[in-house]
């Protein structure tokens, strides 16, 4: 009535692999039951909203691969190591905040620089929050759990910086109650010209429903554009205006951005296993990159003392595409 | 557990003992009932249950951040209200 | 340290709502994802998550939790737990991991939908932590059983089970696809976070931890409590949403969601928790009966919070209360009888002492379920194993996807409550099938009788392998109260696929 089966040294789906599976592989690979190749993803009526959505924007994406589950995060992060990593990083940021607070940092900032912080730094929580939302879309729409995980940690990284920006906003409001810290950010985000490039990019990326296009818009354009403009250009400008605290915090954020770049490049590489994917990826990069370039230019153009950053940021975006194995948008 | 009572469920151990003592101190005047279920204890207070950081620290004899309670609290009865100095479990007041 | 308290900046971090200018509101928050509830725009930002945590606190606390859980495992790895514990406990572990580990992962995907589609920024932030929590639960509950795979193939189901078409897995998958994966973010937070997580998950993750510790499996005991400490936090995602729905005239729909999720969860947990607690766990290790844990966690704690929020007990409450005494006993008879279809080896758990315990905890057990076991035991004593394995298939509930069962005793005492009323039919565009009227035709619990011609599912291998007809499971053709959507691929021939024994 029952067959006798030999024990296995690991999960049945990993036994073919020669190497002993790592903790990462044991806990991360092949976890989506709704991407197991059935006619509809979910065990509910075929005509349901969610079945339609997932079939249309995930299973019938223009980007195809016959083994999405073979994608691996180059950092091989698991939940346990993510927390160890980020707890350390957060302790570092706590240390910075404590030290600069003791030195009366916020009170020492110049009026001109406080204007910049109000206009260009604290409204950034809206920007980073949109990347939190957009990253979360990839979590439930990617076709393999190893991709979902990368997107999930990226989502959490975004919340990390939304929180730190909020923290700094409260700090600045406390030190400068006569200013509009904590009050004016939404209006600035919605109306100030410096932000409209980012806002347009993010809003459009949020409604790019095809999961692979959403990945291109977010990870190949928006996340690098946020890194280059909001963090890197800001860090340089801050340092030149005696706001070392902000410079160090922005550079800490760039570390998270570097991790995003690593898995994004790995995923593009995975997609390019299938040569026919190249043209579609290129088409999307060409379509989205101009939004990224405009966003960086509109934003960095208004930062003081960094006249070359707008051009340098756009150049960095182009480099990101070529190092991912794609042609640069306007070359 | 009884109807109307609220409070945390804590994994048995050092923190559970400290929280039971803290609850008894923080909720003077209310009956505190402790149900031991082996791997966890259920702490029940009628209507409202307050736990302050100061009391837990006193009972533990070491610094304690209230959000660390989460490590040992798999469930709770009632609604919860969390702040840095106090956690409160309560019944909803329909007209607040 | 001169750092700000969380409360000084927390509200700023959740003020992130903006008006889209380059895309439409409908594109940003489509109804199918964000819900069609009649809640005005400004109200969404009043969502106030009661159980607050910051990212900084989160990574600190969770690192501590993992350090605890993994260190217990490392310490226990050196002793060969498996050779020392009762086989009934091992079966409990296999059932648990096969039904839970991968589900946890997909609960993370559910949480990520809140981050993208919820209109309340506070919910989007809490969803981010919830998403991480569920990834944790999946990874822990894959890492732990993986250690057992080299000595016991059945543990492979912790990873592969959820992709199979085993009947129990189909039932679970349909439950989770329906409650967790395919509804809009608002509805899902009531179905899953409120009803399922603040209610039923406590039975398995806290109730069972006492039994685990008694059985000597401290690693599992700590593990599931540690997991539940995350649940206690993110389960609260649904509570403010429920309050918001009630305040904005959506109480009726909220109640209906609770009614649906509660019934479906109950059925699922009779098998997941009810059977192990009352049959698999060695008698001297049982902290309490399933019914007692139900009384503590559901009938008292969950119902208190339900009523505190202004909702009522589900309309089928009497049926449910009667069911607590009986349902899982029937499922135990069924799963044990159809044991070749399971991915674990079920314990019968009906020795003389166990039967005394069952009679004490469930008065009347001997006269009903006990009689069925008498017949099975008789057959076993005669060496007639074939007669203990049914040759036909049970009638499967069209919604819960598990065998339908009921005793005559129950049907007379609980008869007045078998109304055909549905809490759902015709009220929502999202739920399409109405409740089939409940029938009263009952098959008496008679060991001499074979089960009636059963559901459309059939497996030729199975039928030819078992020609015996002694079936003791009390089955009826009654339907289940709250209906929901039906699964798509119910009529598969490989549904009753055989499990692999060692
Ligand atoms: Fe979970
Ligand atoms: Fe959960």
XYZ file of C-alpha atoms and ligand atoms in Angstrom, chain C residues 104 107-108 110-111 130 133-134 137 192-193 196-197 201 227-228 230-232 234-235, ligand 2:
22
model
C 4.124 31.088 6.704
C 1.673 34.914 4.710
C 4.675 37.191 4.201
C 0.084 38.712 2.113
C 1.670 41.231 4.472
C 4.586 41.540 9.462
C 7.989 38.192 10.648
C 6.448 35.672 8.299
C 8.565 31.877 10.566
C -6.341 36.666 8.486
C -4.919 39.083 11.029
C -7.127 33.708 12.179
C -4.113 35.224 13.939
C -3.093 30.444 15.758
C 7.015 32.680 16.532
C 3.789 33.556 18.277
C 5.642 38.047 16.402
C 2.063 37.065 15.672
C 0.831 38.834 18.792
C 1.315 41.862 13.670
C -2.063 40.213 14.318
Fe 1.188 35.935 11.091
